[in-house]
Short mmCIF file of C-alpha atoms in Angstrom, two decimals:
data_model
loop_
_atom_site.label_atom_id
_atom_site.label_comp_id
_atom_site.label_asym_id
_atom_site.label_seq_id
_atom_site.Cartn_x
_atom_site.Cartn_y
_atom_site.Cartn_z
CA MET Y 733 21.18 -26.43 -2.47
CA SER Y 734 18.36 -25.82 -4.76
CA ARG Y 735 16.46 -25.74 -2.27
CA LEU Y 736 18.50 -23.25 -0.23
CA GLN Y 737 18.65 -21.37 -3.64
CA ASN Y 738 14.59 -21.24 -3.79
CA LEU Y 739 14.63 -19.59 -0.20
CA GLY Y 740 14.35 -15.81 -0.46
CA VAL Y 741 17.72 -13.70 0.91
CA GLY Y 742 16.04 -12.18 3.77
CA LYS Y 743 14.50 -16.05 5.12
CA ARG Y 744 18.25 -17.49 3.90
CA LEU Y 745 19.70 -15.14 6.31
CA GLY Y 746 17.25 -15.43 8.82
CA LEU Y 747 17.75 -19.06 9.02
CA SER Y 748 21.94 -18.96 8.93
CA PHE Y 749 20.99 -16.13 12.14
CA LEU Y 750 18.98 -18.82 13.70
CA LEU Y 751 21.32 -21.72 13.48
CA VAL Y 752 24.49 -19.56 15.13
CA THR Y 753 21.53 -18.11 17.78
CA LEU Y 754 20.27 -21.80 18.35
CA LEU Y 755 24.11 -22.84 18.38
CA ILE Y 756 25.08 -19.89 20.79
CA ILE Y 757 22.06 -20.58 23.31
CA VAL Y 758 23.37 -24.09 23.00
CA SER Y 759 26.65 -23.01 24.25
CA VAL Y 760 25.27 -20.71 26.84
CA ALA Y 761 22.76 -23.86 28.27
CA VAL Y 762 25.85 -25.91 28.57
CA GLY Y 763 27.87 -23.39 30.27
CA ARG Y 764 25.10 -22.48 32.59
CA PHE Y 765 24.45 -26.25 33.54
CA GLY Y 766 28.03 -26.92 34.56
CA MET Y 767 27.71 -23.91 36.72
CA GLY Y 768 24.62 -25.33 37.99
CA SER Y 769 26.81 -28.55 39.13
CA GLN Y 770 29.30 -26.77 40.16
CA TYR Y 771 27.27 -24.59 42.57
CA ASP Y 772 25.68 -28.21 43.30
CA ILE Y 773 28.73 -29.47 44.25
CA SER Y 774 29.86 -26.70 46.42
CA MET Y 775 26.66 -26.71 48.12
CA ARG Y 776 27.37 -30.27 49.39
CA MET Y 777 30.87 -29.13 50.17
CA ASP Y 778 29.58 -26.48 52.24
CA GLN Y 779 27.50 -28.99 54.16
CA LEU Y 780 30.27 -31.90 54.43
CA LYS Y 781 32.66 -28.58 55.91
CA GLN Y 782 29.61 -27.97 57.86
CA VAL Y 783 29.71 -31.96 59.51
CA GLU Y 784 33.12 -32.19 59.36
CA ASP Y 785 33.37 -29.24 61.50
CA ASP Y 786 30.97 -30.78 64.01
CA VAL Y 787 32.81 -34.05 64.31
CA GLN Y 788 35.85 -31.76 64.84
CA LYS Y 789 34.18 -30.14 67.92
CA LEU Y 790 33.25 -33.32 68.94
CA SER Y 791 37.10 -34.68 68.95
CA TYR Y 792 38.11 -31.31 70.89
CA TYR Y 793 35.63 -31.71 73.48
CA ALA Y 794 36.46 -35.44 73.91
CA ALA Y 795 40.38 -34.71 74.19
CA ASP Y 796 39.43 -31.55 76.13
CA ILE Y 797 36.96 -33.89 78.68
CA THR Y 798 39.95 -36.19 79.36
CA GLY Y 799 41.91 -33.22 80.25
CA TRP Y 800 39.39 -31.92 83.05
CA GLN Y 801 39.22 -35.55 84.29
CA GLY Y 802 43.16 -35.95 84.63
CA LEU Y 803 43.14 -32.51 86.04
CA VAL Y 804 40.30 -33.58 88.62
CA VAL Y 805 42.42 -36.65 89.68
CA ALA Y 806 45.26 -34.67 90.60
CA ASP Y 807 43.24 -32.33 92.30
CA ALA Y 808 42.05 -35.17 94.63
CA GLY Y 809 45.41 -35.78 95.07
CA ALA Y 810 46.62 -32.57 96.11
CA PHE Y 811 43.45 -31.23 97.92
CA GLY Y 812 41.35 -34.00 98.59
CA GLY Y 813 38.41 -35.86 97.13
CA LYS Y 814 35.90 -34.23 98.44
CA VAL Y 815 37.19 -30.55 97.55
CA ALA Y 816 38.72 -32.16 93.99
CA THR Y 817 35.22 -33.30 92.80
CA GLY Y 818 32.63 -31.16 94.06
CA PRO Y 819 30.68 -29.04 91.88
CA ASP Y 820 32.48 -26.17 92.06
CA ALA Y 821 35.75 -27.42 91.94
CA TYR Y 822 37.43 -25.45 89.15
CA ASN Y 823 38.58 -28.34 87.24
CA ARG Y 824 35.52 -30.34 87.83
CA LYS Y 825 33.41 -27.62 86.85
CA GLY Y 826 35.53 -27.61 83.17
CA GLU Y 827 34.65 -31.33 82.69
CA LEU Y 828 31.07 -30.74 83.09
CA GLU Y 829 30.88 -27.67 80.96
CA SER Y 830 32.44 -29.52 78.36
CA LYS Y 831 30.33 -32.42 78.81
CA GLN Y 832 27.28 -30.09 78.16
CA ALA Y 833 29.11 -28.39 75.29
CA LEU Y 834 29.67 -32.18 73.73
CA TYR Y 835 26.16 -33.03 74.28
CA ASP Y 836 25.40 -29.44 72.70
CA THR Y 837 27.39 -30.48 69.64
CA ILE Y 838 25.86 -33.92 69.20
CA ASP Y 839 22.32 -32.12 69.23
CA ALA Y 840 23.75 -29.65 66.63
CA THR Y 841 25.38 -31.94 64.24
CA HIS Y 842 23.99 -31.54 60.89
CA VAL Y 843 22.97 -35.14 60.50
CA GLU Y 844 21.14 -34.59 57.50
CA TYR Y 845 24.25 -34.35 55.48
CA LEU Y 846 25.44 -37.90 56.89
CA THR Y 847 25.08 -41.03 54.51
CA PRO Y 848 22.98 -43.47 56.05
CA ALA Y 849 26.24 -45.44 57.23
CA GLU Y 850 27.52 -42.25 58.77
CA ARG Y 851 24.23 -41.96 60.27
CA ALA Y 852 24.62 -45.21 61.76
CA GLN Y 853 28.13 -44.88 63.11
CA PHE Y 854 27.25 -41.38 64.71
CA ASP Y 855 24.19 -42.94 66.03
CA LYS Y 856 26.66 -45.21 68.52
CA LEU Y 857 28.46 -41.91 69.62
CA ARG Y 858 25.70 -40.65 72.28
CA PRO Y 859 25.04 -44.11 74.10
CA ALA Y 860 29.34 -44.18 73.98
CA TRP Y 861 29.56 -40.96 75.74
CA ASP Y 862 26.97 -41.89 78.00
CA ASP Y 863 28.59 -45.04 79.10
CA PHE Y 864 31.84 -42.85 79.32
CA PHE Y 865 29.82 -40.27 81.87
CA THR Y 866 28.13 -42.95 83.77
CA TRP Y 867 31.59 -44.61 84.63
CA ASP Y 868 33.13 -40.91 85.07
CA ALA Y 869 30.59 -40.39 88.04
CA LYS Y 870 32.00 -43.88 89.45
CA ILE Y 871 34.90 -42.48 89.16
CA MET Y 872 34.50 -39.51 90.90
CA GLU Y 873 32.72 -41.32 93.48
CA LEU Y 874 35.83 -43.55 94.04
CA LEU Y 875 37.69 -40.10 94.16
CA ALA Y 876 35.49 -38.34 96.83
CA GLN Y 877 36.20 -41.36 99.33
CA ASP Y 878 39.83 -39.71 99.67
CA THR Y 879 41.54 -43.44 100.25
CA ARG Y 880 44.46 -44.57 98.28
CA GLU Y 881 42.71 -48.00 97.12
CA ALA Y 882 39.44 -45.90 95.35
CA ARG Y 883 42.18 -43.46 93.77
CA ALA Y 884 44.13 -46.72 92.53
CA GLU Y 885 40.67 -47.93 91.01
CA ALA Y 886 39.49 -44.53 89.56
CA MET Y 887 42.72 -44.63 87.89
CA ASN Y 888 42.47 -48.28 86.61
CA SER Y 889 39.17 -46.90 85.17
CA ILE Y 890 40.61 -44.32 83.39
CA ASN Y 891 43.82 -46.01 82.15
CA GLY Y 892 42.16 -49.45 80.97
CA GLY Y 893 39.10 -50.07 82.65
CA GLU Y 894 35.51 -49.43 81.33
CA ALA Y 895 35.82 -45.83 81.39
CA ALA Y 896 39.16 -45.79 79.05
CA GLU Y 897 37.00 -48.60 76.71
CA SER Y 898 34.07 -45.93 76.35
CA TYR Y 899 36.47 -43.17 75.52
CA SER Y 900 38.14 -45.05 73.37
CA ALA Y 901 34.89 -46.20 71.41
CA SER Y 902 34.07 -42.57 70.88
CA LEU Y 903 37.30 -41.91 69.69
CA GLU Y 904 37.10 -44.78 67.11
CA ILE Y 905 33.46 -43.64 65.72
CA ASN Y 906 34.95 -39.80 65.48
CA ALA Y 907 37.53 -41.28 63.49
CA ALA Y 908 35.73 -43.07 61.37
CA LEU Y 909 33.30 -40.19 61.06
CA ILE Y 910 36.41 -37.96 59.81
CA ASP Y 911 37.73 -40.60 57.36
CA SER Y 912 34.25 -40.95 55.56
CA LEU Y 913 33.69 -37.42 55.34
CA ALA Y 914 37.19 -36.63 54.47
CA GLY Y 915 36.70 -39.43 51.70
CA ARG Y 916 33.42 -37.93 50.26
CA VAL Y 917 35.17 -34.30 50.51
CA VAL Y 918 37.92 -35.92 47.86
CA ALA Y 919 35.13 -37.51 46.02
CA LEU Y 920 33.20 -33.96 45.57
CA GLN Y 921 36.34 -32.48 44.59
CA LYS Y 922 37.21 -34.94 41.76
CA GLU Y 923 33.60 -34.71 40.98
CA ALA Y 924 33.92 -30.53 40.75
CA ALA Y 925 36.99 -31.12 38.68
CA GLU Y 926 35.32 -33.31 36.50
CA VAL Y 927 32.32 -31.58 35.93
CA LYS Y 928 34.31 -28.44 35.38
CA SER Y 929 36.55 -30.02 32.91
CA ASP Y 930 33.61 -31.74 31.25
CA SER Y 931 31.99 -28.13 30.90
CA GLU Y 932 34.99 -26.44 29.60
CA ARG Y 933 35.26 -29.41 26.81
CA ILE Y 934 31.72 -29.34 25.86
CA LEU Y 935 31.43 -25.30 26.03
CA LEU Y 936 34.73 -25.33 24.09
CA GLY Y 937 33.39 -27.81 21.32
CA THR Y 938 29.87 -26.12 21.45
CA LEU Y 939 31.46 -22.89 20.54
CA ILE Y 940 33.82 -24.13 17.97
CA ALA Y 941 31.11 -25.87 16.27
CA ALA Y 942 29.29 -22.39 16.24
CA LEU Y 943 32.01 -20.82 14.86
CA ILE Y 944 32.28 -23.40 12.14
CA THR Y 945 29.16 -23.44 11.60
CA ALA Y 946 28.40 -19.68 11.84
CA ALA Y 947 31.55 -19.38 9.24
CA GLY Y 948 30.04 -22.19 6.67
CA LEU Y 949 26.68 -20.48 6.73
CA SER Y 950 28.46 -16.82 6.17
CA ILE Y 951 30.28 -18.33 3.54
CA THR Y 952 27.41 -20.31 1.59
CA ALA Y 953 24.97 -17.37 2.31
CA THR Y 954 27.49 -14.94 0.99
CA ARG Y 955 28.31 -17.08 -2.48
CA SER Y 956 24.39 -17.72 -3.05
CA VAL Y 957 24.20 -14.00 -2.91
CA VAL Y 958 27.32 -12.56 -4.44
CA HIS Y 959 27.86 -15.34 -7.51
CA PRO Y 960 24.22 -14.23 -8.90
CA LEU Y 961 24.70 -10.55 -8.63
CA ARG Y 962 28.12 -10.63 -10.46
CA ARG Y 963 26.42 -12.58 -13.16
CA VAL Y 964 23.77 -9.95 -13.61
CA VAL Y 965 26.06 -6.96 -13.09
CA SER Y 966 28.01 -9.06 -15.80
CA ALA Y 967 25.40 -9.03 -17.82
CA LEU Y 968 24.18 -5.27 -17.47
CA GLY Y 969 27.62 -4.31 -18.44
CA LEU Y 970 27.24 -6.31 -21.67
CA LEU Y 971 23.51 -4.77 -22.29
CA ALA Y 972 25.08 -1.61 -21.63
CA ARG Y 973 27.77 -2.11 -24.39
CA GLY Y 974 25.34 -2.63 -26.87
CA ASP Y 975 25.19 -6.94 -26.72
CA LEU Y 976 21.64 -7.79 -26.63
CA THR Y 977 22.32 -11.27 -27.09
CA VAL Y 978 23.24 -11.79 -23.00
CA ARG Y 979 20.70 -13.84 -21.66
CA LEU Y 980 21.16 -14.83 -17.74
CA ARG Y 981 18.69 -18.19 -17.49
CA MET Y 982 18.57 -18.45 -14.08
CA THR Y 983 16.60 -21.37 -12.64
CA ARG Y 984 16.59 -20.22 -8.91
CA ARG Y 985 13.36 -18.70 -7.51
CA ASP Y 986 14.68 -15.97 -5.16
CA GLU Y 987 14.41 -12.43 -5.32
CA LEU Y 988 18.26 -12.91 -7.23
CA GLY Y 989 16.71 -15.39 -9.52
CA GLN Y 990 13.83 -12.95 -10.34
CA LEU Y 991 16.23 -9.92 -10.77
CA GLY Y 992 18.17 -12.27 -13.18
CA ASP Y 993 14.27 -13.04 -15.44
CA ALA Y 994 13.99 -8.97 -14.69
CA VAL Y 995 17.37 -8.86 -17.15
CA ASP Y 996 16.33 -11.29 -19.78
CA VAL Y 997 13.15 -9.77 -20.38
CA THR Y 998 14.64 -6.59 -20.48
CA ALA Y 999 17.54 -7.52 -23.18
CA GLU Y 1000 14.64 -9.38 -24.88
CA SER Y 1001 12.54 -6.62 -25.17
CA LEU Y 1002 15.35 -4.16 -26.44
CA HIS Y 1003 16.35 -7.13 -28.79
CA THR Y 1004 12.91 -6.72 -29.88
CA THR Y 1005 12.80 -3.32 -30.19
CA VAL Y 1006 16.55 -2.77 -31.94
CA THR Y 1007 15.50 -5.31 -34.71
CA VAL Y 1008 12.28 -3.67 -35.38
CA LEU Y 1009 14.07 -0.32 -36.03
CA ALA Y 1010 16.73 -2.05 -37.85
CA ASP Y 1011 13.91 -3.56 -40.14
CA HIS Y 1012 12.04 -0.26 -40.28
CA SER Y 1013 15.16 1.76 -40.99
CA THR Y 1014 15.50 -0.51 -44.19
CA SER Y 1015 11.75 0.25 -45.04
CA LEU Y 1016 12.65 4.18 -44.47
CA ALA Y 1017 15.62 3.92 -46.68
CA ALA Y 1018 13.33 1.75 -49.58
CA SER Y 1019 10.91 4.81 -49.02
CA SER Y 1020 13.33 7.10 -49.25
CA VAL Y 1021 14.59 5.75 -52.64
CA GLN Y 1022 11.13 5.58 -53.80
CA LEU Y 1023 10.23 8.95 -53.10
CA SER Y 1024 13.42 10.19 -55.27
CA GLN Y 1025 12.00 8.12 -57.97
CA VAL Y 1026 8.56 9.38 -57.81
CA ALA Y 1027 10.19 13.06 -57.38
CA GLU Y 1028 12.14 12.38 -60.54
CA GLN Y 1029 9.23 11.03 -62.67
CA ILE Y 1030 7.33 14.47 -61.37
CA ALA Y 1031 10.24 16.43 -62.58
CA ALA Y 1032 10.27 14.93 -65.80
CA SER Y 1033 5.95 15.62 -66.54
CA ALA Y 1034 6.73 19.07 -65.08
CA GLU Y 1035 9.48 19.69 -67.58
CA GLU Y 1036 7.74 18.30 -70.39
CA SER Y 1037 4.66 20.22 -69.38
CA SER Y 1038 6.82 23.46 -69.46
CA VAL Y 1039 7.81 22.64 -73.10
CA GLN Y 1040 3.95 21.95 -74.34
CA SER Y 1041 3.19 25.21 -72.30
CA GLY Y 1042 5.54 26.83 -74.59
CA VAL Y 1043 4.27 25.29 -77.70
CA VAL Y 1044 0.87 26.18 -76.92
CA ALA Y 1045 1.73 29.70 -76.10
CA ALA Y 1046 3.32 29.81 -79.30
CA ALA Y 1047 0.48 28.70 -81.21
CA ALA Y 1048 -2.13 31.05 -79.05
CA ALA Y 1049 0.48 33.95 -80.59
CA ASP Y 1050 0.27 32.31 -83.80
CA VAL Y 1051 -4.01 32.45 -83.43
CA SER Y 1052 -3.79 36.02 -82.02
CA ARG Y 1053 -1.88 37.21 -85.07
CA ASN Y 1054 -4.06 35.42 -87.74
CA VAL Y 1055 -7.02 37.10 -86.01
CA GLU Y 1056 -5.30 40.24 -86.44
CA VAL Y 1057 -4.65 39.16 -90.30
CA VAL Y 1058 -8.53 38.21 -90.36
CA ALA Y 1059 -9.70 41.33 -88.62
CA ALA Y 1060 -7.36 43.49 -91.43
CA GLY Y 1061 -8.67 41.26 -94.18
CA GLY Y 1062 -12.27 41.79 -92.71
CA GLU Y 1063 -11.49 45.49 -93.59
CA GLU Y 1064 -10.79 44.54 -97.08
CA MET Y 1065 -12.79 41.83 -97.14
CA GLY Y 1066 -14.40 42.96 -100.49
CA VAL Y 1067 -10.95 42.82 -102.33
CA ALA Y 1068 -9.12 39.68 -100.66
CA ILE Y 1069 -12.24 36.95 -100.03
CA GLU Y 1070 -9.25 34.70 -101.25
CA GLU Y 1071 -6.63 35.69 -98.80
CA ILE Y 1072 -9.28 35.55 -95.78
CA SER Y 1073 -10.12 31.89 -97.11
CA ARG Y 1074 -6.23 30.76 -96.86
CA SER Y 1075 -6.12 33.01 -93.51
CA THR Y 1076 -9.04 30.83 -92.12
CA SER Y 1077 -7.48 27.64 -93.23
CA ALA Y 1078 -4.35 28.83 -91.10
CA ALA Y 1079 -6.46 29.41 -88.40
CA ALA Y 1080 -8.18 26.05 -88.65
CA SER Y 1081 -4.64 24.55 -88.68
CA VAL Y 1082 -3.65 26.15 -85.79
CA THR Y 1083 -6.60 25.71 -83.60
CA ALA Y 1084 -6.30 21.88 -84.60
CA GLU Y 1085 -2.53 22.21 -83.47
CA ALA Y 1086 -3.87 23.67 -80.47
CA VAL Y 1087 -6.40 21.34 -79.84
CA ARG Y 1088 -4.05 18.66 -79.94
CA VAL Y 1089 -1.28 20.35 -77.89
CA ALA Y 1090 -4.18 21.19 -74.97
CA GLU Y 1091 -5.12 17.25 -74.97
CA THR Y 1092 -1.34 16.61 -74.86
CA THR Y 1093 -0.90 18.65 -71.80
CA ASN Y 1094 -4.19 17.52 -70.21
CA THR Y 1095 -2.94 14.22 -70.61
CA MET Y 1096 0.70 15.14 -68.91
CA MET Y 1097 -1.73 16.85 -66.12
CA ALA Y 1098 -3.39 13.64 -65.42
CA GLN Y 1099 0.25 12.10 -65.05
CA LEU Y 1100 1.04 14.61 -62.84
CA GLU Y 1101 -2.15 14.50 -60.64
CA THR Y 1102 -1.29 10.47 -60.64
CA SER Y 1103 2.02 10.97 -59.17
CA SER Y 1104 1.54 13.68 -56.92
CA ALA Y 1105 -1.30 10.92 -55.51
CA GLU Y 1106 1.74 8.51 -55.52
CA ILE Y 1107 3.58 10.77 -53.70
CA GLY Y 1108 0.82 11.36 -50.92
CA ASP Y 1109 0.77 7.19 -50.47
CA VAL Y 1110 4.13 7.47 -50.36
CA ILE Y 1111 4.27 10.07 -47.35
CA LYS Y 1112 1.39 8.20 -45.73
CA THR Y 1113 4.04 5.20 -45.25
CA ILE Y 1114 6.73 7.47 -44.67
CA THR Y 1115 4.52 8.73 -42.05
CA SER Y 1116 3.19 5.73 -40.51
CA ILE Y 1117 7.01 4.40 -40.34
CA ALA Y 1118 8.01 7.08 -38.53
CA GLU Y 1119 5.25 7.09 -36.40
CA GLN Y 1120 6.00 3.22 -35.28
CA THR Y 1121 9.59 4.51 -34.99
CA ASN Y 1122 8.54 6.68 -32.19
CA LEU Y 1123 6.39 4.43 -30.30
CA LEU Y 1124 9.59 2.05 -30.71
CA ALA Y 1125 11.34 4.92 -29.41
CA LEU Y 1126 9.25 5.55 -26.53
CA ASN Y 1127 9.37 2.03 -25.35
CA ALA Y 1128 12.80 1.83 -25.79
CA THR Y 1129 12.96 5.06 -23.49
CA ILE Y 1130 10.48 2.88 -20.72
CA GLU Y 1131 12.66 0.02 -21.01
CA ALA Y 1132 15.90 1.98 -20.33
CA ALA Y 1133 14.18 3.57 -17.41
CA ARG Y 1134 12.99 0.24 -16.34
CA ALA Y 1135 17.17 -0.90 -16.55
CA GLY Y 1136 18.03 1.94 -13.91
CA GLU Y 1137 21.57 3.45 -14.14
CA SER Y 1138 22.54 0.66 -16.41
CA GLY Y 1139 19.93 1.51 -19.02
CA LYS Y 1140 21.05 5.40 -19.43
CA GLY Y 1141 23.39 4.76 -22.57
CA PHE Y 1142 20.43 3.03 -23.98
CA ALA Y 1143 18.15 5.86 -23.14
CA VAL Y 1144 20.37 8.21 -25.08
CA VAL Y 1145 20.19 6.17 -28.25
CA ALA Y 1146 16.37 5.96 -27.86
CA GLY Y 1147 16.23 9.58 -27.32
CA GLU Y 1148 18.20 10.10 -30.34
CA VAL Y 1149 15.85 7.70 -32.47
CA LYS Y 1150 13.11 9.77 -31.31
CA ASP Y 1151 14.32 12.73 -32.02
CA LEU Y 1152 14.97 11.40 -35.70
CA ALA Y 1153 11.75 9.98 -35.69
CA GLN Y 1154 9.69 13.18 -35.09
CA GLU Y 1155 12.02 15.11 -37.64
CA THR Y 1156 11.29 12.27 -40.38
CA ALA Y 1157 7.63 13.25 -39.18
CA LYS Y 1158 8.01 16.84 -39.34
CA ALA Y 1159 9.57 16.46 -43.11
CA THR Y 1160 6.80 14.44 -44.14
CA GLU Y 1161 4.33 16.82 -43.09
CA ASP Y 1162 6.34 19.15 -45.14
CA ILE Y 1163 6.13 17.08 -48.03
CA ALA Y 1164 2.78 16.13 -48.22
CA ARG Y 1165 2.01 20.29 -48.00
CA ARG Y 1166 3.49 20.67 -50.81
CA VAL Y 1167 2.63 17.51 -52.66
CA THR Y 1168 -0.98 18.96 -51.56
CA ALA Y 1169 -0.12 22.18 -53.62
CA ILE Y 1170 1.29 20.55 -56.47
CA GLN Y 1171 -1.95 18.51 -56.61
CA ALA Y 1172 -3.95 21.84 -56.24
CA ASP Y 1173 -1.90 23.69 -59.18
CA THR Y 1174 -1.88 20.45 -61.16
CA THR Y 1175 -5.82 20.62 -60.92
CA ALA Y 1176 -6.21 24.17 -61.77
CA ALA Y 1177 -3.69 23.57 -64.57
CA MET Y 1178 -6.16 20.79 -65.70
CA GLU Y 1179 -9.20 22.89 -65.41
CA ALA Y 1180 -6.89 25.64 -67.42
CA ILE Y 1181 -6.38 22.90 -70.34
CA GLY Y 1182 -9.52 22.10 -70.40
CA ARG Y 1183 -10.79 25.59 -70.64
CA ILE Y 1184 -8.09 25.66 -73.33
CA SER Y 1185 -9.69 22.79 -75.12
CA GLU Y 1186 -12.97 23.93 -75.05
CA ILE Y 1187 -12.32 27.67 -76.33
CA THR Y 1188 -9.88 25.91 -79.25
CA GLY Y 1189 -13.26 23.91 -80.10
CA ARG Y 1190 -15.00 27.21 -79.85
CA ILE Y 1191 -12.45 28.37 -82.29
CA ASN Y 1192 -12.70 25.40 -84.47
CA ASP Y 1193 -16.33 25.89 -84.67
CA HIS Y 1194 -15.81 29.76 -85.59
CA GLN Y 1195 -13.45 28.59 -88.19
CA ALA Y 1196 -16.11 26.49 -89.41
CA ALA Y 1197 -18.54 29.24 -89.41
CA ILE Y 1198 -15.79 31.61 -90.95
CA ALA Y 1199 -15.78 29.62 -93.73
CA ALA Y 1200 -19.55 29.28 -94.35
CA ALA Y 1201 -19.40 32.86 -93.98
CA VAL Y 1202 -16.64 33.35 -96.70
CA GLU Y 1203 -18.89 31.48 -99.06
CA GLU Y 1204 -21.70 34.16 -97.89
CA GLN Y 1205 -19.26 37.05 -97.51
CA THR Y 1206 -21.48 39.33 -99.33
CA ALA Y 1207 -24.40 38.81 -96.98
CA THR Y 1208 -22.60 38.20 -93.63
CA THR Y 1209 -19.43 40.49 -93.44
CA GLY Y 1210 -20.67 41.78 -90.25
CA GLU Y 1211 -21.23 38.52 -88.50
CA MET Y 1212 -17.57 37.46 -89.50
CA ASN Y 1213 -16.36 40.88 -87.80
CA ARG Y 1214 -18.04 39.98 -84.77
CA ASN Y 1215 -16.68 36.64 -85.05
CA VAL Y 1216 -13.08 37.83 -85.61
CA ALA Y 1217 -13.36 39.72 -82.72
CA ASP Y 1218 -14.69 36.75 -80.50
CA ALA Y 1219 -11.46 35.00 -81.57
CA ALA Y 1220 -9.40 37.98 -80.92
CA THR Y 1221 -10.81 37.73 -77.17
CA PHE Y 1222 -10.57 33.71 -77.04
CA SER Y 1223 -7.02 34.02 -78.07
CA ASN Y 1224 -5.77 36.31 -75.55
CA GLU Y 1225 -7.40 34.07 -73.01
CA ILE Y 1226 -5.70 31.16 -74.30
CA ALA Y 1227 -2.82 33.22 -74.21
CA ALA Y 1228 -3.31 33.97 -70.21
CA ASN Y 1229 -4.39 30.24 -69.65
CA ILE Y 1230 -1.28 29.28 -71.00
CA ALA Y 1231 0.96 31.46 -68.74
CA GLY Y 1232 -1.20 29.98 -65.96
CA VAL Y 1233 -0.07 26.20 -67.04
CA ALA Y 1234 3.85 27.45 -67.10
CA GLU Y 1235 3.54 29.13 -63.69
CA ALA Y 1236 1.93 25.69 -62.75
CA ALA Y 1237 4.65 24.02 -64.16
CA ALA Y 1238 7.21 26.24 -62.29
CA VAL Y 1239 5.89 25.47 -58.86
CA THR Y 1240 5.46 22.05 -59.86
CA THR Y 1241 9.17 21.88 -60.68
CA GLU Y 1242 9.89 23.76 -57.02
CA GLY Y 1243 7.81 21.23 -55.25
CA VAL Y 1244 9.69 18.33 -56.95
CA GLU Y 1245 13.13 19.92 -55.96
CA GLN Y 1246 11.78 20.28 -52.18
CA SER Y 1247 10.37 16.77 -52.66
CA ARG Y 1248 14.38 15.98 -53.75
CA GLN Y 1249 15.42 17.35 -50.53
CA ALA Y 1250 13.46 15.75 -48.46
CA ALA Y 1251 13.85 12.19 -49.89
CA ALA Y 1252 17.74 13.08 -49.25
CA GLU Y 1253 16.82 14.04 -46.04
CA LEU Y 1254 14.85 10.79 -45.64
CA ALA Y 1255 18.28 8.76 -46.48
CA GLU Y 1256 20.14 10.59 -44.29
CA MET Y 1257 17.62 9.50 -41.29
CA SER Y 1258 17.53 6.17 -42.39
CA THR Y 1259 21.18 6.27 -42.65
CA SER Y 1260 21.50 7.39 -39.19
CA LEU Y 1261 18.95 4.94 -37.74
CA ARG Y 1262 20.85 2.10 -38.91
CA GLU Y 1263 24.30 3.74 -37.07
CA LEU Y 1264 22.63 3.48 -33.82
CA VAL Y 1265 20.93 0.11 -34.48
CA SER Y 1266 24.40 -1.29 -35.70
CA ARG Y 1267 25.85 -0.47 -32.44
CA PHE Y 1268 24.04 -3.15 -30.83
CA THR Y 1269 24.43 -6.63 -31.31
CA VAL Y 1270 21.46 -8.79 -32.16
#
């Protein structure tokens, strides 16, 4: 049975048809053999009929000759012996014609159809008739004498003499031949009946064997094809319903076994694909959570930057007001040196506070830049996962296309997974652009804060110069006024830079909100992906 299963379906069906054809050929051969045997018997029967007809003619001519002979004897009594035995006498002429016909029949008899025993009997027939006609000639001579004694002697020869013995011998030979031929005819008829019966029996047996063999081969071939096909259909049905654990594990090596192996390979490939999708959906969910956490950190940093910007702005306002006071004091320098000294000390204190706030803000901006870099790393991870998910969805679509009609359902799911992966890629690209913008704004803010630090350092230097100038107020009033003007300019720059920092913090806050939305979308995509994967049994 295993060898039959390893044969191809075409070879298996061809072998079945070949066996049935051979049985049909045997049936036809048996029928032809029976017909040939019957034809041979019929030919031999015809031959025997021909011989029988020849022997029957001999019997007819034997009776005819004796009849004519009796009429010649009667003519001799009525018309005289010479007249009756003359060659032109009617009855004598009839006897001679029958004699010739008898000899012609002996010559024409189909002796080739006789058995050796029959041929031996037949060979005695001509001598017996030769002897009969020898005595017949003597009888004709006696009748021609036209005497009573001669006629009496002729009658004695006919009735019980030598002529009668010759005639009886010919009749016995004819009878023996007829009996032998009749026996042979009966034997041939019996043989014909037996041949017919045997042929019909063998033909019927062969046909029955052919039918049984054909039925057995049909059932065997059908089962060997239908049963594995049903298993394949059942397995494909389970695959269509999402059961990826089904395996056929066929051991046969025909086309159906190859089909079963293909189904197993497809199921294994789908199992691997869905398992990887499930793992990646989990990783995507974790990444979305991490992205949300990073966004929260950025939001906190941006809020703190905004608060510090407010503090720096207030300090800058104080610096501006103090510079105005210094300018006013410059006009009254001669009368308010102590007030200038106090204002200068206050300005130095405010400047130191501005330096500290600028340094704190610079540190926050560095943290903001680090957080932005971390967001970029997370986005790269999400992008890599989305690309892998897209590749897996493409592979699943290809495998579903190979599965044909039974893989259409999985092809739809694979398409949805591919769409989700593409949406994920788009969302991460959007986040990447926004994070890049945040990083750029953060860099600008850090540069502005650096300038603020530089400016506040310069203010501090100028305050020191102002302190020195207070000691030399009388000689350096003009220089002090110029420094005060510079301080006013620098305080305005500080205010402008602080406004830029506040604006960058606002932009960062907006980017963080967008990052939160992207993280939420990633979480939703991960949930949808897990729901799709959960439809399959792995």
